[in-house]
Coordinates of C-alpha atoms and ligand atoms in Angstrom, one line a residue:
X1079 CA 125.7 148.0 81.9
X1080 CA 128.8 147.6 79.7
X1081 CA 130.9 143.8 80.9
X1082 CA 134.0 146.4 81.8
X1083 CA 131.2 148.8 84.0
X1084 CA 130.0 145.8 85.4
X1085 CA 133.7 144.4 86.7
X1086 CA 134.0 147.5 88.7
X1087 CA 132.0 145.9 91.3
X1088 CA 131.9 141.4 91.6
X1089 CA 130.3 139.2 93.7
X1090 CA 131.4 135.3 94.2
X1091 CA 128.7 133.4 96.8
X1092 CA 130.1 130.4 98.2
X1093 CA 127.8 128.3 100.7
X1094 CA 125.0 130.8 101.1
X1095 CA 127.6 133.7 102.5
X1096 CA 128.2 136.6 99.1
X1097 CA 131.4 137.6 98.8
X1098 CA 130.7 141.4 97.0
X1099 CA 134.4 143.2 96.4
X1100 CA 134.2 146.5 95.2
X1101 CA 136.6 146.6 92.7
X1102 CA 138.4 149.2 91.0
X1103 CA 141.8 148.3 93.1
X1104 CA 144.1 151.2 90.5
X1105 CA 141.8 153.7 91.6
X1106 CA 141.7 152.7 95.4
X1107 CA 137.9 151.1 95.3
X1108 CA 137.2 155.1 95.5
X1109 CA 133.5 155.9 93.7
X1110 CA 132.3 156.9 90.6
X1111 CA 129.2 157.7 90.2
X1112 CA 129.9 154.3 87.3
X1113 CA 130.1 151.7 90.2
X1114 CA 127.8 153.0 92.8
X1115 CA 124.7 152.0 89.9
X1116 CA 126.3 148.7 90.0
X1117 CA 126.1 148.2 93.8
X1118 CA 123.0 149.1 94.3
X1119 CA 121.8 145.9 91.4
X1120 CA 124.2 143.8 92.7
X1121 CA 122.2 144.4 96.0
X1122 CA 119.7 144.2 94.4
X1123 CA 120.5 141.0 92.6
X1124 CA 121.4 139.4 95.9
X1125 CA 118.4 140.6 98.0
X1126 CA 116.2 138.5 98.2
X1127 CA 118.2 135.5 96.6
X1128 CA 116.7 131.6 98.2
X1129 CA 121.0 131.2 98.0
X1130 CA 122.2 133.5 100.4
X1131 CA 122.0 133.6 103.7
X1132 CA 124.7 136.7 104.2
X1133 CA 126.5 139.3 102.5
X1134 CA 129.7 140.5 102.4
X1135 CA 131.9 144.0 101.6
X1136 CA 134.9 144.3 100.5
X1137 CA 137.8 145.4 98.5
X1138 CA 140.5 144.0 96.0
X1139 CA 143.7 145.2 96.2
X1140 CA 145.5 147.4 99.1
X1141 CA 142.3 149.2 99.7
X1142 CA 138.0 149.2 101.0
X1143 CA 137.9 152.1 99.1
X1144 CA 139.7 155.3 99.5
X1145 CA 135.7 157.5 99.7
X1146 CA 134.3 159.3 96.9
X1147 CA 136.2 159.4 93.1
X1148 CA 137.4 162.3 93.7
X1149 CA 137.5 163.1 89.4
X1150 CA 134.3 161.3 88.7
X1151 CA 131.8 161.6 91.5
X1152 CA 132.7 165.2 92.8
X1153 CA 134.3 167.5 90.3
X1154 CA 133.3 165.4 86.7
X1155 CA 128.6 165.7 87.8
X1156 CA 129.9 170.0 89.9
X1157 CA 130.7 170.8 86.2
X1158 CA 128.6 169.7 84.5
X1159 CA 125.6 171.2 86.9
X1160 CA 123.5 170.9 89.8
X1161 CA 121.1 167.7 88.5
X1162 CA 124.2 165.6 87.9
X1163 CA 125.1 166.6 91.2
X1164 CA 122.0 165.6 92.3
X1165 CA 121.9 162.3 90.6
X1166 CA 125.6 161.2 91.3
X1167 CA 124.4 161.8 94.8
X1168 CA 121.5 159.3 95.1
X1169 CA 123.0 156.7 93.3
X1170 CA 126.0 156.6 95.8
X1171 CA 123.5 157.0 99.0
X1172 CA 120.9 155.0 97.5
X1173 CA 122.7 152.0 98.0
X1174 CA 124.6 153.2 101.3
X1175 CA 121.0 153.7 102.2
X1176 CA 119.8 149.8 100.7
X1177 CA 122.8 148.2 102.4
X1178 CA 121.3 150.0 106.0
X1179 CA 118.2 148.3 105.8
X1180 CA 119.8 145.2 103.8
X1181 CA 116.7 142.0 104.0
X1182 CA 120.0 140.0 105.0
X1183 CA 123.6 140.1 107.9
X1184 CA 125.7 141.8 106.8
X1185 CA 129.7 142.8 107.1
X1186 CA 131.7 145.2 106.4
X1187 CA 135.5 143.3 105.5
X1188 CA 137.8 146.6 105.8
X1189 CA 140.8 144.5 103.7
X1190 CA 142.9 148.2 103.4
X1191 CA 142.1 151.9 103.3
X1192 CA 138.7 153.4 104.4
X1193 CA 138.6 157.1 103.8
X1194 CA 135.4 159.6 103.9
X1195 CA 132.3 158.3 101.3
X1196 CA 133.4 155.0 102.4
X1197 CA 131.5 155.3 105.8
X1198 CA 128.5 155.3 104.8
X1199 CA 129.0 151.3 103.5
X1200 CA 131.1 151.3 106.5
X1201 CA 128.8 152.1 108.6
X1202 CA 125.5 151.2 106.6
X1203 CA 126.8 146.9 107.2
X1204 CA 125.7 145.9 110.0
X1205 CA 130.1 144.4 111.5
X1206 CA 132.7 145.3 110.6
X1207 CA 135.8 143.7 110.7
X1208 CA 138.9 144.8 109.7
X1209 CA 142.8 144.1 108.5
X1210 CA 144.3 145.3 111.8
X1211 CA 147.1 147.4 108.9
X1212 CA 143.3 148.5 107.2
X1213 CA 144.1 152.8 107.6
X1214 CA 140.9 154.7 108.2
X1215 CA 140.1 158.2 108.4
X1216 CA 138.5 161.1 107.9
X1217 CA 140.9 162.3 105.5
X1218 CA 137.7 165.0 103.9
X1219 CA 139.1 167.9 105.8
X1220 CA 142.7 167.2 104.2
X1221 CA 141.5 168.0 101.0
X1222 CA 139.1 171.3 102.3
X1223 CA 135.2 170.6 102.7
X1224 CA 133.5 168.6 105.7
X1225 CA 132.9 164.9 105.6
X1226 CA 130.1 164.7 103.5
X1227 CA 127.6 162.4 103.2
X1228 CA 126.6 161.0 106.3
X1229 CA 130.4 161.0 107.3
X1230 CA 129.8 162.7 110.7
X1231 CA 127.1 161.3 110.9
X1232 CA 128.6 157.9 111.4
X1233 CA 131.4 158.7 113.6
X1234 CA 129.6 160.9 115.8
X1235 CA 126.8 157.4 116.0
X1236 CA 130.1 156.1 116.4
X1237 CA 133.0 157.5 118.4
X1238 CA 132.0 159.1 121.7
X1239 CA 132.0 163.0 120.4
X1240 CA 135.6 164.0 121.4
X1241 CA 137.0 160.8 119.6
X1242 CA 134.9 161.9 116.6
X1243 CA 135.7 165.2 116.6
X1244 CA 139.4 165.4 116.5
X1245 CA 138.6 162.4 113.8
X1246 CA 136.8 164.9 111.2
X1247 CA 139.0 167.8 112.6
X1248 CA 142.3 166.4 112.2
X1249 CA 141.9 164.4 108.8
X1250 CA 144.4 161.6 110.4
X1251 CA 143.6 158.1 110.1
X1252 CA 144.1 155.5 112.5
X1253 CA 144.7 151.8 111.9
X1254 CA 142.0 148.9 112.3
X1255 CA 143.3 147.8 116.1
X1256 CA 142.3 151.1 117.0
X1257 CA 139.6 151.3 115.1
X1258 CA 138.7 148.8 117.0
X1259 CA 139.5 150.5 120.8
X1260 CA 136.6 153.4 118.8
X1261 CA 133.9 151.1 118.2
X1262 CA 134.6 151.8 114.4
X1263 CA 134.5 148.2 113.6
X1264 CA 133.8 145.6 115.4
X1265 CA 137.5 143.9 115.2
X1266 CA 140.0 143.7 114.1
X1267 CA 142.8 140.7 113.8
X1268 CA 145.9 140.3 111.0
X1269 CA 145.6 141.1 107.8
X1270 CA 145.7 137.1 107.0
X1271 CA 143.3 136.2 109.3
X1272 CA 140.9 138.4 107.9
X1273 CA 139.3 136.3 105.8
X1274 CA 139.1 132.6 108.0
X1275 CA 137.3 135.1 111.0
X1276 CA 134.8 136.7 108.6
X1277 CA 133.7 134.1 107.5
X1278 CA 132.8 131.8 111.3
X1279 CA 130.9 135.1 112.2
X1280 CA 129.0 134.1 108.4
X1281 CA 128.8 130.8 109.1
X1282 CA 127.4 131.9 112.5
X1283 CA 124.5 133.7 111.3
X1284 CA 123.6 131.3 109.0
X1285 CA 122.9 129.0 112.0
X1286 CA 120.0 131.5 113.1
X1287 CA 116.5 132.4 112.0
X1288 CA 117.2 135.0 109.5
X1289 CA 113.8 136.6 109.7
X1290 CA 114.5 137.3 113.6
X1291 CA 118.1 137.9 111.9
X1292 CA 117.0 141.5 109.5
X1293 CA 113.7 142.3 113.0
X1294 CA 117.1 142.2 115.4
X1295 CA 119.1 144.3 112.7
X1296 CA 116.4 146.3 111.8
X1297 CA 115.4 147.2 115.9
X1298 CA 119.1 147.8 116.7
X1299 CA 119.3 151.2 114.2
X1300 CA 115.5 151.7 115.2
X1301 CA 115.9 151.9 119.4
X1302 CA 118.0 154.1 119.1
X1303 CA 116.7 158.1 118.3
X1304 CA 113.4 156.7 119.8
X1305 CA 111.5 157.1 123.8
X1306 CA 112.2 153.9 126.0
X1307 CA 108.8 153.9 125.5
X1308 CA 108.7 154.7 121.5
X1309 CA 110.9 151.0 122.0
X1310 CA 109.1 149.7 123.6
X1311 CA 106.0 149.6 121.5
X1312 CA 107.7 149.3 118.2
X1313 CA 109.8 146.2 119.9
X1314 CA 106.8 144.0 120.4
X1315 CA 105.1 145.2 116.9
X1316 CA 108.5 144.5 114.8
X1317 CA 108.0 141.0 117.2
X1318 CA 104.8 140.4 115.9
X1319 CA 104.7 141.2 112.6
X1320 CA 108.0 139.0 112.0
X1321 CA 105.8 136.0 113.3
X1322 CA 103.0 137.1 110.6
X1323 CA 106.5 136.2 108.1
X1324 CA 107.8 133.3 109.8
X1325 CA 105.3 131.4 112.9
X1326 CA 108.3 128.4 113.0
X1327 CA 109.9 131.2 115.4
X1328 CA 107.0 131.1 117.5
X1329 CA 107.5 127.8 118.1
X1330 CA 110.0 125.8 117.3
X1331 CA 112.9 127.5 119.6
X1332 CA 111.1 126.9 122.8
X1333 CA 110.0 123.6 121.1
X1334 CA 113.1 122.9 120.7
X1335 CA 114.7 124.3 123.7
X1336 CA 111.3 123.1 126.2
X1337 CA 110.0 119.6 125.8
X1338 CA 113.4 118.4 122.5
X1339 CA 115.5 119.0 124.6
X1340 CA 118.5 119.6 121.5
X1341 CA 119.7 123.1 122.8
X1342 CA 120.2 125.4 125.0
X1343 CA 120.0 129.5 123.7
X1344 CA 121.6 130.5 126.1
X1345 CA 123.7 128.5 124.4
X1346 CA 123.4 128.6 120.7
X1347 CA 121.1 128.7 117.7
X1348 CA 117.6 125.8 117.8
X1349 CA 118.1 124.0 114.5
X1350 CA 115.9 125.2 112.1
X1351 CA 113.4 123.6 110.4
X1352 CA 112.6 125.5 106.9
X1353 CA 109.8 127.9 108.2
X1354 CA 111.0 130.9 107.9
X1355 CA 110.1 132.1 103.9
X1356 CA 113.1 134.7 105.0
X1357 CA 116.2 132.1 105.2
Ligands
COA384 N1 139.1 159.6 93.8 C1 139.7 159.9 93.6 N2 141.2 158.9 92.5 C2 142.0 158.5 93.9 C3 141.0 158.5 94.9 C4 139.7 159.1 95.3 N3 139.3 158.9 96.6 N4 141.1 157.5 95.8 C5 143.1 156.8 95.4 N5 142.6 157.7 93.9 C6 143.5 157.2 92.6 C7 144.9 158.3 92.7 O1 144.3 159.0 91.9 C8 145.4 157.0 91.6 O2 144.8 157.4 91.0 P1 146.1 157.8 89.4 O3 147.2 156.0 89.3 O4 145.3 157.4 88.1 O5 147.6 158.8 89.5 C9 145.5 156.2 92.3 O6 143.4 155.9 92.8 C10 146.3 155.5 93.2 O7 146.2 156.5 94.4 P2 147.9 156.6 95.4 O8 147.0 157.7 95.6 O9 149.0 157.0 94.3 O10 147.8 155.4 96.5 P3 148.2 155.1 97.6 O11 148.5 154.0 98.1 O12 150.0 155.5 97.5 O13 147.6 155.0 98.8 C11 145.1 156.6 99.4 C12 145.9 155.5 99.2 C13 144.0 156.2 99.9 C14 146.4 157.3 100.4 C15 144.9 157.9 98.9 O14 145.2 157.6 97.6 C16 144.5 159.2 99.1 O15 144.7 159.9 99.6 N6 143.1 159.2 98.3 C17 141.8 159.3 99.1 C18 141.0 159.5 99.8 C19 140.4 160.4 100.5 O16 140.7 161.5 100.2 N7 139.2 160.3 98.8 C20 138.3 161.0 99.9 C21 137.0 160.6 101.1 S1 135.3 161.7 100.1

């Protein structure tokens, strides 16, 4: 990938938080094939890096992302034929899927416009915080298609049936505050406070056991489609698998509470001793 292409998404790591920024502000960070390839590359680089504990995804300029690049992702591949269309789809869906099951906790920091295809990475991130001023929309209906690329599924996963239907059929944008009320994001704060709030959340996550965080985020995504008995079984086995990778978590947290009395699990995390391979 050329230097120029690699700039379509950037990453800086500060105190174990990786700040990944979609960086095509002049195109409102719409997702082109080059951007999608670059994002997969960045996610590859960060996933098992010892220097990174939390990944934040945001956008440069006024947009989080204006969705798929209607020229480079949709129009050009369509004119090149089915193989090009499928390749472009694999490249975008690929990194959103990667995010959904990512090893590290992920936070979407929605700083501005967030439309259509951008709901893929929005949902791919475990947590989402928005500027009150941000604008969210399933705009597909406005340019004549259904909310594809998973966007309709994201709406149904996160919103009530009536809200999802209204959001998809009307193509009206909602602001960050409404997005928080509707459950599209965890919280909305004034734009000027967004980075500080996300930093505070990331710092809390960094204190937790990393293996347990990965097991927890997978559990929350998996159990929704399981019966109660299936979920019970899955959770039992997921916990046992987590102990396999991180023996410390089996003993240390309980020891520090029951024996050492150095913390209370109801009020915060135990002090990590470094036994977590996934830290
Ligand atoms: N695909 C391709 N180009 C896009 C784009 C997209 N999804 N979104 C914005 N751009 C481009 C514009 O064509 C324009 O390019 P130009 O400078 O070469 O003319 C540039 O980004 C700036 O866009 P503009 O519309 O002038 O910015 P704005 O700040 O006034 O409006 C939006 C921002 C997001 C409201 C508006 O760009 C928009 O509606 N984008 C499309 C949203 C959408 O439906 N996305 C597809 C969902 S899958």
